[in-house]
Amino acid sequence: MPVTQFNTPERYEYQTGFLANLETEAIKGALPIGQNSPQKCPYGLYAEKISGTAFTAPRWENQQTWVYRIIPSAAHGSFQPVSSDDRLKPKFNQIPTQLRWDPFDIAAEVDWLNGLHMVAGSGDPALKNGVAYYIYGATKSMDQKTAMYNADGDMLVVPQTGALDIRTEMGRLLVRPNEICVLPRGIRYRVDLVDDAPIRGYILEIYNGHFQLPELGPIGSNCLANPRDFQAPVAAYEHDSASSWTVFNKFCGQLFSSVQTHTPFDVVAWEGRYYPYKYDLGRFNTIGTISYDHPDPSLNTVLTCTTTAHPGTAIADFVIFPPRWLVAEDTFRPPSYHRNCMSEFMGLIQGSYIAKDGGKGGFQAAGASLHNCMSSHGPDAEAFNKASNEDLVPVKVGVGSMAFMFESCYMVGITDWGLKACQKVQEGYSTESWGGLKDHFCPPTSTD
Ligand SMILES: [Fe+2]
């Protein structure tokens, strides 16, 4: 069945569709009919528009949402810097060496906000150009009178351990391992744990634009991630215009906070195309060869953010490696050795990955690897020998497994935390992986 069987049961209801113009009201009649900004909104609500794209962006990519709320979000105190630490700042060490990380730890007594660490990235949010990759880990919910928003970019969240109960301005999302969610730039949210279970995972942040579904070309009008499987929240508000709330804002990699005397989660109704959403990776319709050779992993792209200057070249692709059948004849079935002008950051939600040793010191769940721009990589010696000699019968691989890749056109640098402070970099990864490759060259014997 193409749906993940989750340990944590669903708690909420959703609307469906990708980049659909959705509308939802927690109280019937809260949405104005036929207009966005009447002289007086229903029930004494305020109208507020959130623009996710420039007003004049082409219609196909234009994203905005009108929210109808109890108090406008503008009613808050001034923002103050929270601290001078640089765990969210895009300061990178540029190195070409292939890197792999052991599973990242979950620090004790931290919430989502304090358990975020940028591990790698490229570019500058001030110029809306680049990407950032994070590891998150938390053992407690955010304070119930707090909210977070990110002015720097959209965040694609990939849970590895534990379910996230995310309260957003647009409503609620339950996001479990093997699901992903996208939290768009500027949308207020709070992350709670489910039954106090710790959480850990990965985040892909894009400073440019927004995620799109990849073009399907000759594949046709179905397959890969289908639009109907994306789930968006329904309006769910709370009414609190009296107590003190703190709203945190990541702005150019610096954390700020401001205080307000009303809940940010007071949206009674909304309509538009700019909203958070989630997707079950188990619903991905995987495509592959039924003849020979190994197609490029772009065939497994769930979401992409493309450059406008070079169509087909992604600021970031989110690619997955789900359970699938391998049937190719006379074929080396794992990925081949290659160098890529794109940078490849991989993570593992669960299970093991076909081209890598999944044991201790290998590519493990909650770990990661980075093969940077034009840095050579491919199967390690053991995987090569196995795949070169196996019987090429149909085989299902990746059962109980889900690896993924953030692939970017940028050269991806590593933060000080990613390189040193996390203490997870595997020394000698490249020599251990490829240093043992043997010379099998066997030229024809001369007949002279
Ligand atoms: Fe690769």
Short mmCIF file of C-alpha atoms and ligand atoms in Angstrom, two decimals:
data_model
loop_
_atom_site.label_atom_id
_atom_site.label_comp_id
_atom_site.label_asym_id
_atom_site.label_seq_id
_atom_site.Cartn_x
_atom_site.Cartn_y
_atom_site.Cartn_z
CA MET A 1 0.00 0.00 0.00
CA PRO A 2 1.57 3.34 -1.00
CA VAL A 3 1.04 4.97 2.37
CA THR A 4 3.41 4.84 5.34
CA GLN A 5 2.17 2.93 8.37
CA PHE A 6 3.00 5.37 11.15
CA ASN A 7 3.49 4.57 14.82
CA THR A 8 1.97 7.91 15.81
CA PRO A 9 -1.67 8.14 14.68
CA GLU A 10 -2.86 11.19 12.79
CA ARG A 11 -4.40 13.91 14.95
CA TYR A 12 -5.60 16.49 12.47
CA GLU A 13 -7.59 17.01 9.33
CA TYR A 14 -6.15 18.59 6.21
CA GLN A 15 -6.92 20.13 2.88
CA THR A 16 -5.12 18.69 -0.12
CA GLY A 17 -3.33 19.96 -3.19
CA PHE A 18 0.00 21.47 -4.15
CA LEU A 19 0.10 25.21 -4.76
CA ALA A 20 -3.67 25.10 -4.83
CA ASN A 21 -5.66 28.17 -3.88
CA LEU A 22 -7.17 26.86 -0.68
CA GLU A 23 -9.67 28.41 1.69
CA THR A 24 -10.67 27.41 5.19
CA GLU A 25 -12.64 28.91 8.05
CA ALA A 26 -12.83 27.74 11.66
CA ILE A 27 -16.08 29.66 12.03
CA LYS A 28 -18.55 29.54 9.17
CA GLY A 29 -18.82 32.94 7.54
CA ALA A 30 -15.41 34.23 8.71
CA LEU A 31 -14.11 34.55 5.14
CA PRO A 32 -15.37 37.59 3.23
CA ILE A 33 -17.17 36.58 0.06
CA GLY A 34 -16.02 37.95 -3.28
CA GLN A 35 -13.45 40.37 -1.88
CA ASN A 36 -10.39 40.37 0.35
CA SER A 37 -10.67 43.55 2.35
CA PRO A 38 -14.20 44.70 3.13
CA GLN A 39 -14.72 47.86 5.14
CA LYS A 40 -15.56 45.63 8.08
CA CYS A 41 -14.50 41.98 8.14
CA PRO A 42 -16.88 39.34 9.52
CA TYR A 43 -16.96 38.93 13.31
CA GLY A 44 -14.71 41.95 13.92
CA LEU A 45 -11.66 40.25 12.45
CA TYR A 46 -8.73 42.06 10.84
CA ALA A 47 -7.64 41.26 7.28
CA GLU A 48 -3.89 40.75 6.75
CA LYS A 49 -2.11 39.75 3.57
CA ILE A 50 1.06 37.63 3.57
CA SER A 51 2.96 37.85 0.29
CA GLY A 52 5.27 34.94 -0.43
CA THR A 53 6.27 36.36 -3.81
CA ALA A 54 6.56 39.82 -5.28
CA PHE A 55 3.15 41.35 -6.02
CA THR A 56 3.95 41.21 -9.71
CA ALA A 57 5.36 37.68 -9.87
CA PRO A 58 3.93 35.70 -12.80
CA ARG A 59 0.59 34.15 -12.03
CA TRP A 60 1.93 30.55 -12.06
CA GLU A 61 4.38 31.28 -9.26
CA ASN A 62 2.53 34.00 -7.39
CA GLN A 63 1.89 32.97 -3.80
CA GLN A 64 -0.05 34.99 -1.28
CA THR A 65 -2.53 34.32 1.48
CA TRP A 66 -5.15 36.51 3.12
CA VAL A 67 -5.61 35.74 6.80
CA TYR A 68 -8.51 36.95 8.96
CA ARG A 69 -7.30 37.30 12.50
CA ILE A 70 -8.21 38.68 15.89
CA ILE A 71 -5.20 41.06 16.20
CA PRO A 72 -2.83 41.97 13.32
CA SER A 73 0.66 40.52 13.58
CA ALA A 74 2.08 44.07 13.41
CA ALA A 75 1.03 44.63 17.05
CA HIS A 76 4.29 43.75 18.78
CA GLY A 77 7.26 45.36 20.51
CA SER A 78 10.60 46.02 18.84
CA PHE A 79 12.87 43.11 17.99
CA GLN A 80 15.90 42.55 20.18
CA PRO A 81 18.86 40.29 19.33
CA VAL A 82 18.62 37.12 21.39
CA SER A 83 22.28 36.16 21.56
CA SER A 84 25.51 36.50 19.71
CA ASP A 85 26.03 32.81 19.00
CA ASP A 86 26.48 31.87 15.38
CA ARG A 87 24.73 28.49 15.19
CA LEU A 88 22.26 29.85 12.62
CA LYS A 89 24.67 32.07 10.72
CA PRO A 90 25.85 31.26 7.19
CA LYS A 91 29.60 31.29 7.89
CA PHE A 92 31.26 28.47 5.98
CA ASN A 93 34.53 26.62 5.56
CA GLN A 94 34.89 25.67 1.90
CA ILE A 95 36.60 22.30 1.56
CA PRO A 96 36.46 19.78 -1.30
CA THR A 97 37.12 16.65 0.79
CA GLN A 98 34.26 14.15 0.93
CA LEU A 99 32.71 14.18 4.39
CA ARG A 100 30.57 11.83 6.42
CA TRP A 101 29.05 12.33 9.82
CA ASP A 102 28.11 9.80 12.50
CA PRO A 103 24.54 10.10 13.83
CA PHE A 104 23.98 13.48 15.40
CA ASP A 105 23.20 13.67 19.12
CA ILE A 106 20.02 15.02 20.65
CA ALA A 107 21.09 17.44 23.36
CA ALA A 108 19.25 17.23 26.68
CA GLU A 109 16.82 19.90 27.81
CA VAL A 110 16.54 21.83 24.58
CA ASP A 111 13.55 22.77 22.48
CA TRP A 112 13.28 23.17 18.71
CA LEU A 113 14.50 26.74 18.79
CA ASN A 114 17.63 25.98 20.79
CA GLY A 115 18.26 22.62 19.16
CA LEU A 116 18.78 23.99 15.64
CA HIS A 117 22.31 23.96 14.21
CA MET A 118 23.35 24.94 10.73
CA VAL A 119 25.73 22.25 9.48
CA ALA A 120 26.41 23.41 5.92
CA GLY A 121 25.23 25.77 3.23
CA SER A 122 26.06 28.45 0.75
CA GLY A 123 25.12 32.01 -0.04
CA ASP A 124 23.50 34.89 1.74
CA PRO A 125 19.91 35.32 2.90
CA ALA A 126 20.24 39.10 2.53
CA LEU A 127 20.53 38.62 -1.22
CA LYS A 128 17.93 35.82 -1.24
CA ASN A 129 20.48 33.56 -2.79
CA GLY A 130 21.66 30.26 -1.34
CA VAL A 131 20.82 27.25 0.79
CA ALA A 132 21.41 26.14 4.36
CA TYR A 133 21.26 22.66 5.86
CA TYR A 134 20.46 22.15 9.53
CA ILE A 135 20.35 19.38 12.07
CA TYR A 136 17.67 19.76 14.71
CA GLY A 137 17.24 17.88 17.95
CA ALA A 138 14.98 18.56 20.92
CA THR A 139 13.78 16.88 24.09
CA LYS A 140 11.04 19.30 25.02
CA SER A 141 8.33 21.38 23.41
CA MET A 142 8.79 25.08 22.82
CA ASP A 143 7.39 27.29 25.56
CA GLN A 144 3.65 27.42 24.98
CA LYS A 145 3.65 31.24 24.84
CA THR A 146 6.25 31.44 22.10
CA ALA A 147 6.31 31.29 18.33
CA MET A 148 9.03 31.26 15.70
CA TYR A 149 9.28 32.53 12.17
CA ASN A 150 12.07 32.57 9.65
CA ALA A 151 12.50 35.64 7.46
CA ASP A 152 15.42 34.06 5.61
CA GLY A 153 13.76 31.35 3.58
CA ASP A 154 11.48 28.35 3.31
CA MET A 155 12.42 25.36 5.45
CA LEU A 156 11.82 21.79 4.31
CA VAL A 157 11.84 19.67 7.47
CA VAL A 158 12.81 15.97 7.33
CA PRO A 159 12.07 14.25 10.66
CA GLN A 160 14.30 11.29 11.49
CA THR A 161 13.29 10.61 15.11
CA GLY A 162 10.02 11.53 16.79
CA ALA A 163 6.89 13.29 15.60
CA LEU A 164 6.53 17.07 15.43
CA ASP A 165 3.25 18.65 16.40
CA ILE A 166 3.48 22.00 14.65
CA ARG A 167 1.03 24.77 15.43
CA THR A 168 1.09 27.34 12.62
CA GLU A 169 -0.86 30.48 11.87
CA MET A 170 -2.75 28.50 9.22
CA GLY A 171 -3.54 25.55 11.49
CA ARG A 172 -1.94 22.38 12.79
CA LEU A 173 0.33 19.77 11.24
CA LEU A 174 1.50 16.45 12.64
CA VAL A 175 4.76 15.54 10.92
CA ARG A 176 6.30 12.12 11.55
CA PRO A 177 9.44 10.33 10.33
CA ASN A 178 8.87 9.41 6.65
CA GLU A 179 6.83 12.59 6.25
CA ILE A 180 8.26 15.99 5.39
CA CYS A 181 6.84 19.45 5.81
CA VAL A 182 7.57 22.87 4.36
CA LEU A 183 7.40 25.92 6.60
CA PRO A 184 7.32 28.96 4.30
CA ARG A 185 9.27 32.13 4.93
CA GLY A 186 7.58 34.36 7.49
CA ILE A 187 4.86 32.00 8.74
CA ARG A 188 4.64 31.84 12.56
CA TYR A 189 4.81 28.40 14.13
CA ARG A 190 5.57 26.52 17.33
CA VAL A 191 6.98 22.99 17.55
CA ASP A 192 5.70 20.65 20.25
CA LEU A 193 6.77 17.09 20.97
CA VAL A 194 4.28 14.21 20.95
CA ASP A 195 4.11 12.40 24.30
CA ASP A 196 7.44 14.00 25.24
CA ALA A 197 9.26 11.81 22.69
CA PRO A 198 12.56 13.40 21.57
CA ILE A 199 12.83 14.68 18.02
CA ARG A 200 15.74 14.81 15.58
CA GLY A 201 16.01 15.47 11.89
CA TYR A 202 17.30 17.52 9.00
CA ILE A 203 16.27 20.79 7.39
CA LEU A 204 16.82 22.18 3.92
CA GLU A 205 16.42 25.95 3.84
CA ILE A 206 16.25 27.80 0.54
CA TYR A 207 16.96 31.51 0.52
CA ASN A 208 15.56 31.83 -3.02
CA GLY A 209 11.97 31.39 -4.10
CA HIS A 210 9.84 28.43 -3.13
CA PHE A 211 9.62 24.71 -3.72
CA GLN A 212 7.89 23.40 -6.82
CA LEU A 213 7.02 19.98 -8.08
CA PRO A 214 9.54 18.91 -10.75
CA GLU A 215 8.45 18.91 -14.38
CA LEU A 216 7.53 15.42 -15.55
CA GLY A 217 8.43 15.71 -19.23
CA PRO A 218 7.89 12.44 -21.10
CA ILE A 219 6.88 10.69 -17.85
CA GLY A 220 3.49 12.28 -18.38
CA SER A 221 0.98 13.83 -16.05
CA ASN A 222 1.30 11.44 -13.09
CA CYS A 223 4.03 9.80 -10.99
CA LEU A 224 6.72 10.97 -8.59
CA ALA A 225 4.97 13.17 -5.99
CA ASN A 226 1.37 13.75 -7.00
CA PRO A 227 -0.26 17.08 -6.07
CA ARG A 228 -3.24 15.50 -4.32
CA ASP A 229 -0.96 13.95 -1.68
CA PHE A 230 0.23 17.25 -0.23
CA GLN A 231 -1.66 18.17 2.91
CA ALA A 232 -2.25 21.68 4.22
CA PRO A 233 -3.80 22.65 7.56
CA VAL A 234 -7.32 23.82 8.17
CA ALA A 235 -7.87 27.03 10.13
CA ALA A 236 -7.62 26.51 13.90
CA TYR A 237 -7.42 29.58 16.10
CA GLU A 238 -7.00 30.35 19.76
CA HIS A 239 -8.31 33.48 21.45
CA ASP A 240 -5.85 35.19 23.77
CA SER A 241 -5.50 38.97 23.59
CA ALA A 242 -4.29 39.41 27.14
CA SER A 243 -1.20 37.39 28.01
CA SER A 244 2.42 37.97 27.05
CA TRP A 245 3.83 36.12 24.03
CA THR A 246 7.35 36.05 22.66
CA VAL A 247 7.87 35.78 18.92
CA PHE A 248 11.32 34.73 17.69
CA ASN A 249 12.54 35.66 14.25
CA LYS A 250 15.53 34.32 12.35
CA PHE A 251 16.59 37.30 10.28
CA CYS A 252 19.82 37.09 8.25
CA GLY A 253 21.00 34.22 10.44
CA GLN A 254 20.54 36.20 13.64
CA LEU A 255 17.86 35.31 16.16
CA PHE A 256 15.68 38.18 17.38
CA SER A 257 12.70 38.24 19.69
CA SER A 258 9.82 40.58 20.37
CA VAL A 259 7.03 40.59 22.92
CA GLN A 260 3.35 41.01 22.19
CA THR A 261 0.18 40.78 24.22
CA HIS A 262 -1.76 38.43 21.97
CA THR A 263 -1.34 35.00 20.50
CA PRO A 264 0.08 34.78 16.98
CA PHE A 265 -2.20 31.77 16.41
CA ASP A 266 -5.42 33.77 16.11
CA VAL A 267 -6.23 33.26 12.43
CA VAL A 268 -9.90 32.30 12.19
CA ALA A 269 -9.98 31.91 8.41
CA TRP A 270 -7.60 32.14 5.46
CA GLU A 271 -7.48 31.77 1.72
CA GLY A 272 -4.59 31.66 -0.73
CA ARG A 273 -1.63 29.69 -2.06
CA TYR A 274 0.98 30.51 0.59
CA TYR A 275 0.79 28.05 3.44
CA PRO A 276 2.71 25.27 5.22
CA TYR A 277 2.14 21.72 4.04
CA LYS A 278 3.27 18.16 4.59
CA TYR A 279 3.81 15.07 2.43
CA ASP A 280 4.09 11.34 3.19
CA LEU A 281 7.19 10.01 1.41
CA GLY A 282 5.50 6.60 1.33
CA ARG A 283 3.14 7.99 -1.32
CA PHE A 284 5.99 8.77 -3.74
CA ASN A 285 5.50 6.95 -7.02
CA THR A 286 9.01 5.77 -7.80
CA ILE A 287 10.11 5.39 -11.42
CA GLY A 288 13.09 3.37 -12.64
CA THR A 289 14.56 1.47 -15.53
CA ILE A 290 12.91 -1.72 -16.76
CA SER A 291 15.70 -2.44 -19.20
CA TYR A 292 19.32 -1.55 -18.35
CA ASP A 293 21.66 1.02 -16.79
CA HIS A 294 21.18 3.32 -13.82
CA PRO A 295 19.07 6.46 -14.33
CA ASP A 296 20.15 9.70 -12.67
CA PRO A 297 18.71 10.23 -9.17
CA SER A 298 16.82 13.27 -10.45
CA LEU A 299 14.18 10.67 -11.27
CA ASN A 300 13.49 10.57 -7.52
CA THR A 301 12.96 14.31 -7.03
CA VAL A 302 10.11 15.10 -4.65
CA LEU A 303 10.41 18.88 -4.67
CA THR A 304 12.70 21.33 -6.40
CA CYS A 305 13.58 24.98 -6.31
CA THR A 306 14.86 25.91 -9.71
CA THR A 307 17.04 28.76 -10.83
CA THR A 308 15.40 31.11 -13.27
CA ALA A 309 18.63 31.79 -15.15
CA HIS A 310 19.28 28.13 -15.98
CA PRO A 311 16.14 26.01 -16.36
CA GLY A 312 16.80 22.47 -15.15
CA THR A 313 19.52 23.57 -12.72
CA ALA A 314 18.28 23.50 -9.15
CA ILE A 315 19.08 25.76 -6.25
CA ALA A 316 18.01 22.68 -4.35
CA ASP A 317 16.39 19.38 -5.19
CA PHE A 318 14.94 17.20 -2.46
CA VAL A 319 15.51 13.64 -3.71
CA ILE A 320 14.58 10.38 -1.98
CA PHE A 321 15.61 6.73 -2.32
CA PRO A 322 12.52 4.78 -1.28
CA PRO A 323 11.93 1.03 -1.35
CA ARG A 324 11.91 -0.02 -5.02
CA TRP A 325 12.47 -2.90 -7.41
CA LEU A 326 15.73 -3.24 -9.28
CA VAL A 327 15.35 -5.31 -12.43
CA ALA A 328 18.01 -3.92 -14.78
CA GLU A 329 19.82 -6.54 -16.87
CA ASP A 330 23.60 -6.54 -17.49
CA THR A 331 23.89 -3.51 -15.25
CA PHE A 332 25.95 -2.34 -12.31
CA ARG A 333 22.93 -1.47 -10.24
CA PRO A 334 24.20 0.93 -7.57
CA PRO A 335 25.11 4.50 -8.54
CA SER A 336 28.27 4.57 -10.61
CA TYR A 337 31.44 6.47 -9.76
CA HIS A 338 30.94 10.08 -10.63
CA ARG A 339 31.81 13.72 -10.20
CA ASN A 340 29.00 16.23 -10.17
CA CYS A 341 28.94 19.97 -10.73
CA MET A 342 26.13 19.89 -8.17
CA SER A 343 26.79 19.37 -4.44
CA GLU A 344 25.22 16.32 -2.81
CA PHE A 345 24.29 16.27 0.89
CA MET A 346 22.73 12.97 1.95
CA GLY A 347 20.91 11.85 5.07
CA LEU A 348 19.23 8.66 6.18
CA ILE A 349 15.88 8.53 7.98
CA GLN A 350 15.96 4.79 8.57
CA GLY A 351 17.45 1.56 7.22
CA SER A 352 20.52 1.50 4.99
CA TYR A 353 21.54 2.86 1.60
CA ILE A 354 22.40 0.63 -1.35
CA ALA A 355 25.86 2.01 -2.13
CA LYS A 356 27.20 2.36 1.41
CA ASP A 357 28.20 0.36 4.43
CA GLY A 358 25.42 0.93 6.95
CA GLY A 359 27.32 -0.38 9.97
CA LYS A 360 28.99 1.53 12.75
CA GLY A 361 31.30 4.09 11.23
CA GLY A 362 29.38 3.85 7.95
CA PHE A 363 26.40 5.77 6.56
CA GLN A 364 23.90 5.41 9.38
CA ALA A 365 20.42 6.73 10.14
CA ALA A 366 20.64 10.25 11.64
CA GLY A 367 24.09 10.67 10.06
CA ALA A 368 24.95 12.49 6.85
CA SER A 369 27.44 12.83 4.03
CA LEU A 370 28.55 15.62 1.73
CA HIS A 371 30.07 15.12 -1.70
CA ASN A 372 30.80 18.62 -2.83
CA CYS A 373 31.01 20.15 -6.28
CA MET A 374 33.23 17.94 -8.49
CA SER A 375 34.40 15.80 -5.56
CA SER A 376 34.62 12.18 -6.75
CA HIS A 377 32.51 9.54 -5.08
CA GLY A 378 30.59 6.33 -5.64
CA PRO A 379 30.21 2.88 -4.09
CA ASP A 380 32.79 1.86 -1.54
CA ALA A 381 35.03 -1.13 -2.39
CA GLU A 382 32.80 -3.66 -0.66
CA ALA A 383 29.65 -2.41 -2.39
CA PHE A 384 31.44 -2.41 -5.75
CA ASN A 385 32.59 -6.00 -5.38
CA LYS A 386 29.16 -7.15 -4.28
CA ALA A 387 27.29 -5.39 -7.08
CA SER A 388 29.79 -6.55 -9.71
CA ASN A 389 29.23 -10.19 -8.88
CA GLU A 390 25.61 -10.48 -7.76
CA ASP A 391 23.00 -12.43 -9.69
CA LEU A 392 20.91 -9.91 -11.59
CA VAL A 393 17.54 -11.24 -10.60
CA PRO A 394 14.71 -8.83 -9.77
CA VAL A 395 15.26 -7.66 -6.22
CA LYS A 396 13.49 -5.20 -3.98
CA VAL A 397 15.92 -2.85 -2.27
CA GLY A 398 15.49 -0.26 0.41
CA VAL A 399 12.74 -2.11 2.26
CA GLY A 400 12.33 -0.37 5.61
CA SER A 401 14.71 2.33 4.45
CA MET A 402 14.55 5.95 3.37
CA ALA A 403 17.65 7.84 2.31
CA PHE A 404 17.43 11.32 0.87
CA MET A 405 19.61 13.95 -0.78
CA PHE A 406 19.70 17.72 -0.84
CA GLU A 407 21.29 18.47 -4.21
CA SER A 408 22.33 22.02 -4.96
CA CYS A 409 24.03 23.91 -7.76
CA TYR A 410 26.01 25.81 -5.12
CA MET A 411 29.38 24.88 -3.68
CA VAL A 412 28.38 23.92 -0.15
CA GLY A 413 30.54 24.98 2.79
CA ILE A 414 30.61 23.57 6.30
CA THR A 415 30.00 25.59 9.44
CA ASP A 416 32.41 25.42 12.36
CA TRP A 417 29.77 23.43 14.21
CA GLY A 418 29.47 20.95 11.35
CA LEU A 419 33.20 20.53 11.01
CA LYS A 420 34.33 20.57 14.64
CA ALA A 421 31.87 21.33 17.41
CA CYS A 422 29.39 18.56 16.63
CA GLN A 423 32.26 16.04 16.88
CA LYS A 424 30.62 13.71 14.36
CA VAL A 425 32.87 13.97 11.32
CA GLN A 426 34.29 10.55 10.44
CA GLU A 427 38.03 10.85 10.03
CA GLY A 428 39.39 9.05 7.00
CA TYR A 429 36.02 8.58 5.31
CA SER A 430 37.29 8.99 1.77
CA THR A 431 40.34 6.75 2.11
CA GLU A 432 38.34 4.06 3.87
CA SER A 433 35.64 4.18 1.20
CA TRP A 434 37.70 4.28 -1.96
CA GLY A 435 41.30 3.65 -0.92
CA GLY A 436 40.72 -0.09 -1.11
CA LEU A 437 39.57 -0.13 -4.73
CA LYS A 438 41.67 -2.65 -6.63
CA ASP A 439 43.19 -2.44 -10.08
CA HIS A 440 41.24 -4.93 -12.22
CA PHE A 441 42.58 -3.72 -15.54
CA CYS A 442 43.17 -6.68 -17.80
CA PRO A 443 44.19 -5.59 -21.30
CA PRO A 444 44.20 -8.14 -24.13
CA THR A 445 47.35 -10.20 -24.32
CA SER A 446 49.57 -9.32 -27.26
CA THR A 447 49.40 -11.90 -30.11
CA ASP A 448 52.67 -10.81 -31.74
FE FE B 1 26.51 11.32 -6.10
#
